[in-house]
Coordinates of C-alpha atoms and ligand atoms in Angstrom, one line a residue:
X1 CA 17.0 -15.9 19.2
X2 CA 15.9 -17.7 16.0
X3 CA 17.8 -20.4 14.1
X4 CA 18.7 -19.7 10.5
X5 CA 18.0 -22.2 7.8
X6 CA 21.8 -23.1 7.9
X7 CA 21.3 -24.5 11.4
X8 CA 18.6 -27.0 10.3
X9 CA 19.5 -30.5 9.4
X10 CA 19.4 -31.2 5.7
X11 CA 17.2 -34.3 6.2
X12 CA 14.6 -32.2 7.9
X13 CA 14.7 -29.7 5.0
X14 CA 14.3 -32.6 2.6
X15 CA 11.3 -34.0 4.5
X16 CA 9.7 -30.5 4.5
X17 CA 10.3 -30.2 0.7
X18 CA 8.4 -33.5 0.1
X19 CA 5.4 -32.2 2.1
X20 CA 5.0 -29.2 -0.2
X21 CA 3.2 -29.2 -3.6
X22 CA 5.2 -26.1 -4.4
X23 CA 9.0 -25.9 -4.6
X24 CA 11.5 -24.8 -2.1
X25 CA 14.3 -22.5 -3.2
X26 CA 17.6 -22.6 -1.3
X27 CA 20.5 -20.1 -1.3
X28 CA 22.5 -22.6 -3.4
X29 CA 19.8 -22.8 -6.2
X30 CA 20.3 -21.2 -9.5
X31 CA 16.9 -19.4 -9.1
X32 CA 17.8 -18.0 -5.7
X33 CA 19.1 -14.6 -7.0
X34 CA 15.9 -14.0 -9.0
X35 CA 13.6 -15.3 -6.2
X36 CA 15.0 -13.0 -3.6
X37 CA 14.3 -9.9 -5.6
X38 CA 11.5 -7.6 -4.4
X39 CA 10.1 -4.5 -6.0
X40 CA 12.4 -2.1 -4.0
X41 CA 16.0 -2.8 -5.1
X42 CA 17.3 -1.0 -2.1
X43 CA 16.3 -4.1 -0.1
X44 CA 19.2 -6.6 0.0
X45 CA 18.0 -9.4 2.4
X46 CA 19.3 -13.0 2.0
X47 CA 16.7 -15.4 3.3
X48 CA 17.8 -19.0 4.0
X49 CA 14.9 -20.6 2.1
X50 CA 11.8 -19.8 0.1
X51 CA 8.7 -22.0 0.4
X52 CA 6.8 -21.3 -2.9
X53 CA 3.3 -22.2 -1.6
X54 CA 0.6 -23.3 -4.0
X55 CA -2.3 -23.8 -1.5
X56 CA -3.4 -23.6 2.1
X57 CA -1.8 -27.0 2.9
X58 CA 1.6 -25.7 1.8
X59 CA 1.2 -22.6 4.0
X60 CA 0.2 -24.8 7.0
X61 CA 3.2 -27.1 6.4
X62 CA 5.5 -24.0 6.1
X63 CA 4.2 -22.4 9.3
X64 CA 4.6 -25.7 11.3
X65 CA 8.1 -26.3 9.9
X66 CA 9.2 -22.8 10.8
X67 CA 7.7 -22.9 14.3
X68 CA 9.0 -26.4 15.1
X69 CA 12.5 -25.3 14.0
X70 CA 12.4 -21.9 15.6
X71 CA 13.0 -20.1 12.2
X72 CA 12.2 -16.5 11.5
X73 CA 9.5 -16.2 8.9
X74 CA 8.6 -13.5 6.4
X75 CA 5.4 -13.6 4.3
X76 CA 5.6 -12.4 0.8
X77 CA 2.4 -11.4 -1.1
X78 CA 3.2 -9.0 -4.0
X79 CA 6.7 -8.1 -2.7
X80 CA 6.0 -4.4 -3.0
X81 CA 6.5 -3.3 0.6
X82 CA 8.8 -0.3 0.8
X83 CA 10.7 -1.7 3.7
X84 CA 11.1 -5.1 2.2
X85 CA 8.9 -6.8 4.8
X86 CA 8.2 -9.7 2.5
X87 CA 11.8 -10.9 3.1
X88 CA 13.9 -11.9 6.2
X89 CA 17.6 -12.5 6.8
X90 CA 18.5 -16.1 7.1
X91 CA 15.0 -17.5 7.8
X92 CA 12.1 -18.9 5.8
X93 CA 10.1 -16.8 3.3
X94 CA 6.6 -18.1 2.9
X95 CA 5.9 -17.0 -0.7
X96 CA 2.2 -16.8 -1.7
X97 CA 2.7 -16.0 -5.4
X98 CA 1.4 -19.5 -6.3
X99 CA -1.9 -18.9 -4.5
X100 CA -3.8 -17.0 -7.1
X101 CA -7.5 -17.1 -8.1
X102 CA -10.2 -14.5 -8.7
X103 CA -13.8 -15.8 -8.4
X104 CA -16.5 -13.2 -9.1
X105 CA -20.0 -13.9 -7.8
X106 CA -22.4 -11.6 -9.7
X107 CA -25.4 -12.8 -7.5
X108 CA -24.2 -10.5 -4.7
X109 CA -21.2 -8.7 -6.3
X110 CA -18.6 -10.4 -4.1
X111 CA -15.2 -11.5 -5.2
X112 CA -12.9 -14.2 -3.7
X113 CA -9.2 -13.5 -4.3
X114 CA -6.1 -15.6 -3.5
X115 CA -3.6 -14.4 -0.8
X116 CA -0.9 -14.1 -3.5
X117 CA -2.8 -12.2 -6.2
X118 CA -1.7 -8.9 -7.6
X119 CA -4.3 -6.1 -8.0
X120 CA -3.9 -6.1 -11.8
X121 CA -5.2 -9.7 -12.0
X122 CA -8.1 -8.8 -9.8
X123 CA -8.9 -5.6 -11.7
X124 CA -8.9 -7.3 -15.1
X125 CA -11.2 -10.2 -13.8
X126 CA -13.7 -7.9 -12.1
X127 CA -13.8 -5.5 -15.0
X128 CA -15.3 -8.1 -17.3
X129 CA -18.3 -8.0 -15.0
X130 CA -18.4 -4.2 -14.8
X131 CA -17.2 -4.4 -11.2
X132 CA -14.2 -3.1 -9.2
X133 CA -12.8 -3.4 -5.7
X134 CA -11.3 -0.3 -4.2
X135 CA -7.5 -0.7 -4.2
X136 CA -4.6 1.7 -4.9
X137 CA -3.3 3.7 -7.8
X138 CA -1.0 1.2 -9.5
X139 CA -1.9 -2.4 -10.4
X140 CA 1.4 -4.1 -9.6
X141 CA 0.9 -4.1 -5.8
X142 CA 0.0 -7.3 -3.9
X143 CA -3.6 -7.7 -2.7
X144 CA -2.2 -9.2 0.6
X145 CA -0.1 -6.3 1.9
X146 CA -2.2 -3.5 0.5
X147 CA -5.4 -4.9 2.0
X148 CA -4.0 -5.8 5.4
X149 CA -2.6 -2.3 5.8
X150 CA -5.7 -0.4 4.6
X151 CA -5.7 0.3 0.9
X152 CA -6.0 4.0 -0.3
X153 CA -6.8 4.7 -3.9
X154 CA -8.9 6.1 -6.7
X155 CA -12.2 4.6 -5.4
X156 CA -11.7 5.6 -1.7
X157 CA -13.9 8.7 -1.7
X158 CA -16.9 6.8 -3.2
X159 CA -16.5 3.3 -1.8
X160 CA -14.1 3.5 1.1
X161 CA -10.7 1.9 1.7
X162 CA -10.0 -1.6 0.6
X163 CA -10.5 -2.8 4.2
X164 CA -14.0 -1.3 4.2
X165 CA -14.9 -3.7 1.5
X166 CA -13.3 -6.8 3.0
X167 CA -16.1 -9.2 4.0
X168 CA -14.1 -12.3 5.0
X169 CA -10.7 -13.9 5.1
X170 CA -9.3 -17.4 5.5
X171 CA -6.1 -17.4 7.6
X172 CA -3.4 -19.7 8.8
X173 CA -2.5 -18.8 12.4
X174 CA 0.9 -19.2 14.2
X175 CA -0.2 -22.5 15.6
X176 CA -0.8 -23.9 12.1
X177 CA -4.6 -23.8 12.5
X178 CA -6.8 -22.5 9.7
X179 CA -9.7 -20.1 10.4
X180 CA -12.4 -18.1 8.7
X181 CA -12.7 -14.6 10.0
X182 CA -15.7 -12.3 9.3
X183 CA -18.3 -10.3 11.0
X184 CA -19.5 -13.4 13.0
X185 CA -16.5 -15.6 13.3
X186 CA -13.3 -14.5 15.1
X187 CA -14.6 -11.0 15.1
X188 CA -11.5 -9.7 16.9
X189 CA -9.2 -11.1 14.3
X190 CA -11.4 -9.7 11.5
X191 CA -11.1 -6.3 13.2
X192 CA -7.3 -6.6 13.5
X193 CA -6.5 -7.6 9.9
X194 CA -8.4 -4.6 8.6
X195 CA -5.3 -2.3 8.9
X196 CA -3.1 -4.3 11.4
X197 CA -1.0 -5.8 8.6
X198 CA 0.4 -9.3 8.6
X199 CA 0.8 -9.5 12.4
X200 CA -1.9 -12.1 13.0
X201 CA -1.6 -14.8 10.4
X202 CA -1.3 -15.6 6.7
X203 CA -4.3 -14.8 4.7
X204 CA -4.8 -17.4 1.9
X205 CA -8.0 -16.0 0.6
X206 CA -9.9 -12.7 0.8
X207 CA -13.6 -12.0 0.1
X208 CA -14.5 -8.5 -1.0
X209 CA -17.5 -6.5 -1.8
X210 CA -17.2 -5.1 -5.4
X211 CA -18.9 -2.1 -6.9
X212 CA -20.2 -1.2 -10.4
X213 CA -17.3 0.6 -12.0
X214 CA -16.6 0.2 -15.7
X215 CA -15.5 3.4 -17.4
X216 CA -13.9 6.3 -15.6
X217 CA -12.8 9.8 -16.7
X218 CA -9.4 10.9 -15.5
X219 CA -5.8 11.5 -15.9
X220 CA -3.3 14.2 -14.9
X221 CA -3.4 18.0 -14.8
X222 CA -0.1 19.9 -14.3
X223 CA 0.8 23.3 -13.1
X224 CA 4.3 24.8 -12.9
X225 CA 5.9 24.1 -9.5
X226 CA 5.9 27.8 -8.8
X227 CA 2.1 27.6 -8.5
X228 CA 2.2 24.9 -5.8
X229 CA 1.0 27.0 -2.9
X230 CA -1.9 28.5 -4.8
X231 CA -3.0 25.1 -6.3
X232 CA -2.7 23.3 -3.0
X233 CA -4.8 25.9 -1.2
X234 CA -7.5 25.7 -3.8
X235 CA -7.4 21.8 -3.8
X236 CA -7.7 21.7 0.0
X237 CA -10.9 23.7 -0.2
X238 CA -12.2 21.9 -3.3
X239 CA -11.7 18.1 -3.1
X240 CA -13.5 17.3 0.2
X241 CA -16.6 19.1 -0.9
X242 CA -16.6 17.6 -4.4
X243 CA -18.9 14.8 -5.3
X244 CA -17.7 11.5 -3.9
X245 CA -17.5 10.1 -7.5
X246 CA -14.5 12.5 -8.0
X247 CA -11.1 11.7 -6.5
X248 CA -7.7 13.2 -7.2
X249 CA -4.4 13.0 -5.5
X250 CA -2.1 16.0 -5.5
X251 CA 1.6 15.7 -6.1
X252 CA 4.9 17.4 -6.5
X253 CA 6.8 15.7 -9.3
X254 CA 9.1 15.9 -12.3
X255 CA 7.9 14.8 -15.7
X256 CA 10.5 12.2 -16.5
X257 CA 10.1 11.9 -20.3
X258 CA 7.8 10.1 -22.7
X259 CA 4.8 9.6 -23.1
X260 CA 4.6 13.2 -21.9
X261 CA 5.3 15.9 -24.6
X262 CA 9.0 16.9 -24.8
X263 CA 8.5 20.5 -23.7
X264 CA 7.5 19.1 -20.2
X265 CA 10.5 16.8 -19.8
X266 CA 12.6 17.2 -16.7
X267 CA 10.5 20.1 -15.5
X268 CA 9.0 20.2 -12.0
X269 CA 5.2 20.5 -11.4
X270 CA 2.5 20.5 -8.9
X271 CA 0.1 17.9 -10.4
X272 CA -3.2 16.3 -9.7
X273 CA -4.2 12.9 -11.1
X274 CA -8.0 12.7 -11.3
X275 CA -10.4 9.8 -11.4
X276 CA -14.2 10.5 -11.9
X277 CA -16.6 7.6 -11.6
X278 CA -19.8 9.5 -12.3
X279 CA -22.0 10.0 -15.4
X280 CA -20.1 10.9 -18.5
X281 CA -22.7 13.7 -19.2
X282 CA -21.6 15.4 -16.0
X283 CA -17.9 15.5 -16.8
X284 CA -17.8 19.1 -18.2
X285 CA -19.7 20.4 -15.1
X286 CA -17.5 18.5 -12.6
X287 CA -14.2 19.5 -14.3
X288 CA -15.3 23.1 -14.9
X289 CA -13.7 24.5 -11.7
X290 CA -10.6 22.3 -12.2
X291 CA -10.1 23.7 -15.7
X292 CA -10.7 27.2 -14.5
X293 CA -7.4 26.9 -12.5
X294 CA -5.7 27.0 -16.0
X295 CA -3.5 23.9 -15.8
X296 CA -0.4 24.2 -18.1
X297 CA -1.1 20.7 -19.3
X298 CA -3.9 18.2 -19.1
X299 CA -4.2 14.6 -20.4
X300 CA -7.6 13.4 -19.4
X301 CA -10.2 11.3 -21.0
X302 CA -12.6 8.4 -20.6
X303 CA -11.0 5.0 -20.1
X304 CA -11.7 1.5 -18.7
X305 CA -11.0 1.4 -15.0
X306 CA -8.0 -1.0 -15.4
X307 CA -6.4 1.6 -17.7
X308 CA -6.2 4.3 -15.0
X309 CA -5.0 1.6 -12.6
X310 CA -2.2 0.7 -14.9
X311 CA -1.4 4.3 -16.1
X312 CA 1.8 4.5 -13.9
X313 CA 2.9 0.9 -13.9
X314 CA 5.3 1.5 -16.8
X315 CA 6.9 4.5 -15.1
X316 CA 7.6 2.5 -12.0
X317 CA 9.0 -0.9 -13.1
X318 CA 10.4 -3.2 -10.4
X319 CA 14.1 -3.0 -9.5
X320 CA 14.6 0.6 -8.7
X321 CA 15.8 2.2 -5.5
X322 CA 12.9 3.5 -3.3
X323 CA 13.1 5.4 0.0
X324 CA 9.7 6.1 1.7
X325 CA 8.5 8.5 4.4
X326 CA 4.9 9.4 5.2
X327 CA 2.4 11.1 7.5
X328 CA -1.3 11.9 7.7
X329 CA -2.4 15.5 7.5
X330 CA -5.5 17.3 8.8
X331 CA -5.1 20.2 6.3
X332 CA -2.5 21.6 4.0
X333 CA -1.5 24.6 6.1
X334 CA 0.2 27.6 4.6
X335 CA 3.5 26.5 6.3
X336 CA 3.1 23.1 4.7
X337 CA 2.4 24.6 1.3
X338 CA 5.6 26.6 1.6
X339 CA 7.5 23.4 2.4
X340 CA 6.0 21.6 -0.6
X341 CA 7.1 24.4 -2.9
X342 CA 10.6 24.4 -1.4
X343 CA 11.2 20.6 -1.6
X344 CA 9.1 20.1 -4.7
X345 CA 11.5 22.6 -6.4
X346 CA 14.4 20.4 -5.6
X347 CA 13.2 17.0 -6.4
X348 CA 16.5 15.1 -6.8
X349 CA 15.7 12.6 -9.5
X350 CA 13.0 12.4 -12.3
X351 CA 10.9 9.7 -10.5
X352 CA 11.0 11.0 -7.0
X353 CA 7.6 12.4 -5.9
X354 CA 5.3 13.5 -3.1
X355 CA 1.6 12.5 -3.0
X356 CA -1.3 13.6 -0.8
X357 CA -4.3 11.2 -1.1
X358 CA -7.6 12.6 0.2
X359 CA -9.3 10.8 3.0
X360 CA -12.9 12.0 2.7
X361 CA -16.3 10.8 1.6
X362 CA -16.8 7.1 2.2
X363 CA -13.2 6.7 3.5
X364 CA -13.9 9.0 6.4
X365 CA -17.2 7.5 7.4
X366 CA -16.2 4.6 9.7
X367 CA -15.5 5.4 13.3
X368 CA -11.9 5.7 14.3
X369 CA -12.0 2.4 16.2
X370 CA -14.2 0.5 13.7
X371 CA -10.9 -0.8 12.2
X372 CA -7.3 -0.3 13.3
X373 CA -7.0 2.4 10.7
X374 CA -7.1 5.3 13.2
X375 CA -6.9 8.4 11.0
X376 CA -10.4 8.5 9.5
X377 CA -10.7 12.1 10.5
X378 CA -7.4 13.1 8.8
X379 CA -7.8 14.8 5.4
X380 CA -4.8 13.3 3.6
X381 CA -2.5 10.3 3.7
X382 CA 0.7 11.8 2.5
X383 CA 3.8 10.0 1.2
X384 CA 7.2 11.1 -0.1
X385 CA 9.1 8.7 -2.2
X386 CA 12.7 9.1 -3.3
X387 CA 13.0 6.9 -6.5
X388 CA 15.8 6.2 -9.0
X389 CA 17.1 3.3 -11.0
X390 CA 20.7 4.0 -10.1
X391 CA 22.0 2.6 -6.7
X392 CA 24.6 5.5 -6.9
X393 CA 21.7 7.9 -6.2
X394 CA 20.4 6.0 -3.1
X395 CA 21.9 8.5 -0.6
X396 CA 20.7 11.5 -2.6
X397 CA 17.0 10.3 -2.8
X398 CA 17.1 9.2 0.9
X399 CA 18.4 12.5 2.1
X400 CA 15.8 14.5 0.1
X401 CA 13.0 12.3 1.3
X402 CA 14.1 12.5 5.0
X403 CA 14.6 16.3 4.8
X404 CA 11.2 16.8 3.1
X405 CA 9.5 14.6 5.8
X406 CA 11.3 16.4 8.6
X407 CA 10.2 19.8 7.3
X408 CA 6.6 18.7 6.9
X409 CA 6.2 16.6 10.0
X410 CA 5.4 19.5 12.3
X411 CA 2.3 20.2 10.2
X412 CA 1.1 16.6 10.2
X413 CA -1.5 14.7 12.3
X414 CA 1.3 12.8 14.0
X415 CA 1.3 9.3 12.5
X416 CA 1.5 7.7 9.0
X417 CA -0.3 5.1 7.0
X418 CA 1.5 1.9 7.8
X419 CA 1.8 0.8 4.2
X420 CA 3.7 3.9 3.4
X421 CA 6.3 3.4 6.1
X422 CA 9.7 1.7 6.1
X423 CA 11.1 0.2 9.3
X424 CA 10.8 3.3 11.5
X425 CA 10.6 1.9 15.0
X426 CA 8.0 1.3 17.7
X427 CA 7.1 5.0 18.4
X428 CA 6.2 5.6 14.8
X429 CA 4.1 2.5 14.7
X430 CA 2.3 3.5 17.8
X431 CA 1.7 6.9 16.2
X432 CA 0.4 5.1 13.1
X433 CA -2.3 3.2 15.1
X434 CA -3.0 5.9 17.7
X435 CA -5.7 4.9 20.2
X436 CA -6.2 1.5 18.4
X437 CA -2.7 0.3 19.3
X438 CA -3.7 -1.2 22.6
X439 CA -6.4 -3.3 21.1
X440 CA -4.0 -4.6 18.4
X441 CA -1.6 -5.6 21.2
X442 CA -4.4 -7.4 23.0
X443 CA -5.3 -9.4 19.9
X444 CA -1.7 -10.1 19.1
X445 CA -1.3 -11.5 22.7
X446 CA -4.3 -13.8 22.1
X447 CA -3.3 -15.2 18.7
X448 CA 0.4 -14.7 18.4
X449 CA 1.9 -14.3 21.9
X450 CA 5.4 -15.5 20.8
X451 CA 5.5 -13.0 17.9
X452 CA 5.9 -15.7 15.3
X453 CA 4.7 -13.2 12.7
X454 CA 7.2 -10.4 13.4
X455 CA 8.6 -9.4 10.0
X456 CA 5.9 -6.7 9.4
X457 CA 5.0 -3.4 10.9
X458 CA 5.3 -5.3 14.1
X459 CA 2.8 -5.0 16.9
X460 CA 4.8 -6.5 19.8
X461 CA 2.9 -8.8 22.1
X462 CA 3.2 -8.0 25.8
X463 CA 0.8 -9.6 28.2
X464 CA 1.1 -6.5 30.5
X465 CA -0.4 -4.3 27.9
X466 CA -3.8 -5.8 27.4
X467 CA -6.5 -3.2 27.5
X468 CA -9.7 -2.6 25.6
Ligands
FAD1 C1 4.7 1.5 -6.7 C2 3.8 1.4 -5.4 C3 2.6 2.0 -5.4 C4 1.8 1.9 -4.2 N1 0.5 2.5 -4.2 C5 -0.3 2.3 -3.2 C6 -1.6 2.8 -3.2 O1 -2.0 3.5 -4.1 N2 -2.4 2.7 -2.1 C7 -2.0 2.0 -1.0 O2 -2.7 1.8 -0.1 N3 -0.7 1.4 -1.0 C8 0.1 1.6 -2.0 N4 1.4 1.1 -2.0 C9 1.9 0.5 -0.8 C10 1.5 -1.0 -0.6 O3 0.2 -1.0 -0.1 C11 2.5 -1.7 0.3 O4 3.7 -1.6 -0.3 C12 2.0 -3.1 0.5 O5 2.8 -3.6 1.6 C13 2.2 -4.0 -0.7 O6 1.7 -5.3 -0.5 P1 2.5 -6.6 -1.1 O7 1.7 -7.8 -0.8 O8 2.8 -6.3 -2.5 O9 3.8 -6.5 -0.3 P2 4.8 -7.6 0.4 O10 6.1 -7.0 0.4 O11 4.6 -8.9 -0.2 O12 4.2 -7.7 1.9 C14 4.0 -6.6 2.7 C15 3.6 -7.0 4.1 O13 2.3 -7.6 4.1 C16 2.4 -8.9 4.6 N5 1.6 -9.7 3.7 C17 1.4 -9.7 2.3 N6 0.5 -10.6 1.9 C18 0.1 -11.2 3.0 C19 -0.9 -12.2 3.2 N7 -1.6 -12.8 2.2 N8 -1.1 -12.6 4.5 C20 -0.5 -12.1 5.6 N9 0.5 -11.1 5.4 C21 0.7 -10.7 4.1 C22 3.9 -9.3 4.5 O14 4.2 -10.2 5.4 C23 4.5 -7.9 4.8 O15 4.6 -7.7 6.1 C24 2.2 1.2 -3.1 C25 3.5 0.6 -3.2 C26 4.3 0.7 -4.3 C27 5.6 0.0 -4.3

């Protein structure tokens, strides 16, 4: 049983505060209400204290303070986690938002990034050098959580997941030590953090391989929801054979309003958002088959890479209600297509959506056990999100999301991408890591046997479970 911050002597808290270069924020502070907000407003946790870290020394001091006082800790990177895993009840939040830097080395196209950076900061810095690191499909997510869980996005088919481009990390472990992990040093930890989440320590700096990406061609194509089954069947046969420079995620969605034309507003669609990295003179050829499916609407064009990364940021501002469910899929079966039509036709609020992200090309190349990310042979990472600004609609979006997931789950590969999960229990987590779960437990036993880092998709240590 952990102490809460209220159980700790105020003199000890004062001593801790003087050790930090950053501030602490207590529940009694004016800034507390703002500080405890995370992206998902459905999360209402009340931590006892925030340590707003500015450097590695602050993180070490925070880890030592929490361990010595038996406090629960949560680590907050970008604060986007669906289940609110960047916060804990009553304990200490080690906030990394003050640890931000992006250093691009053009001699070998590598980039060092702070543990608290957001992807938009990284994208804009690398873009100046004509480079990009594979990340997700919005720019407001944190580098920390997205990377440690895997990282699926527009560049996955050409350059792999974010973890496939991670070269090195600097981490603070549960005992307060600081280590560098890479292909030579602490190889087991380096394996574990490429998908195993925040279970093993606090990453204060990431080093990535970047790739030449400057201008992309992309944007959405929409078909009436009634064509969902036909478009999904075609997409399933098309995308995995398409050039790796082409990526597109398929969705059921509602067009909520501007900037889309008025005649589309509040109508439901099967949509695909495309991103093509190849030569501009091949665009017509590559998109010929897509356009032959006669979309009702398309809004595509050439744009700087950061523009496609930020395309949906405005649609999804922080502070809305979000309920998440997910699974991997090996194919979009006829039964699944029928379920997508059924649930896509009754999307409950304008921003609720379902997405299927292709796992093919470079993302499917690493062996299943090369990283903890076990579903390299699945064809899609799927996610259903119930989203709405109004807390009154929380039950409605949650029910739709759960019902959609339950209807689809029988046609899934069994587990989900951990970054698309809320707090769903140990069985779901085991399913997420499949045959890699045992190795994650073994590494957890070695580096964090007391489960100090437990507010995450938690790999529980158990010395009886060590196996290779
Ligand atoms: C609008 C939206 C769009 C998204 N799109 C994508 C997408 O396209 N592709 C994709 O792969 N995912 C996507 N995600 C999911 C995203 O990857 C997860 O929400 C992820 O957890 C966010 O990371 P964060 O640092 O912002 O989160 P936080 O809530 O800060 O942290 C999440 C978890 O990571 C741990 N953590 C964070 N930083 C560190 C660190 N430096 N060291 C140790 N542990 C750390 C935390 O302890 C916590 O357990 C999206 C999420 C949202 C809300």
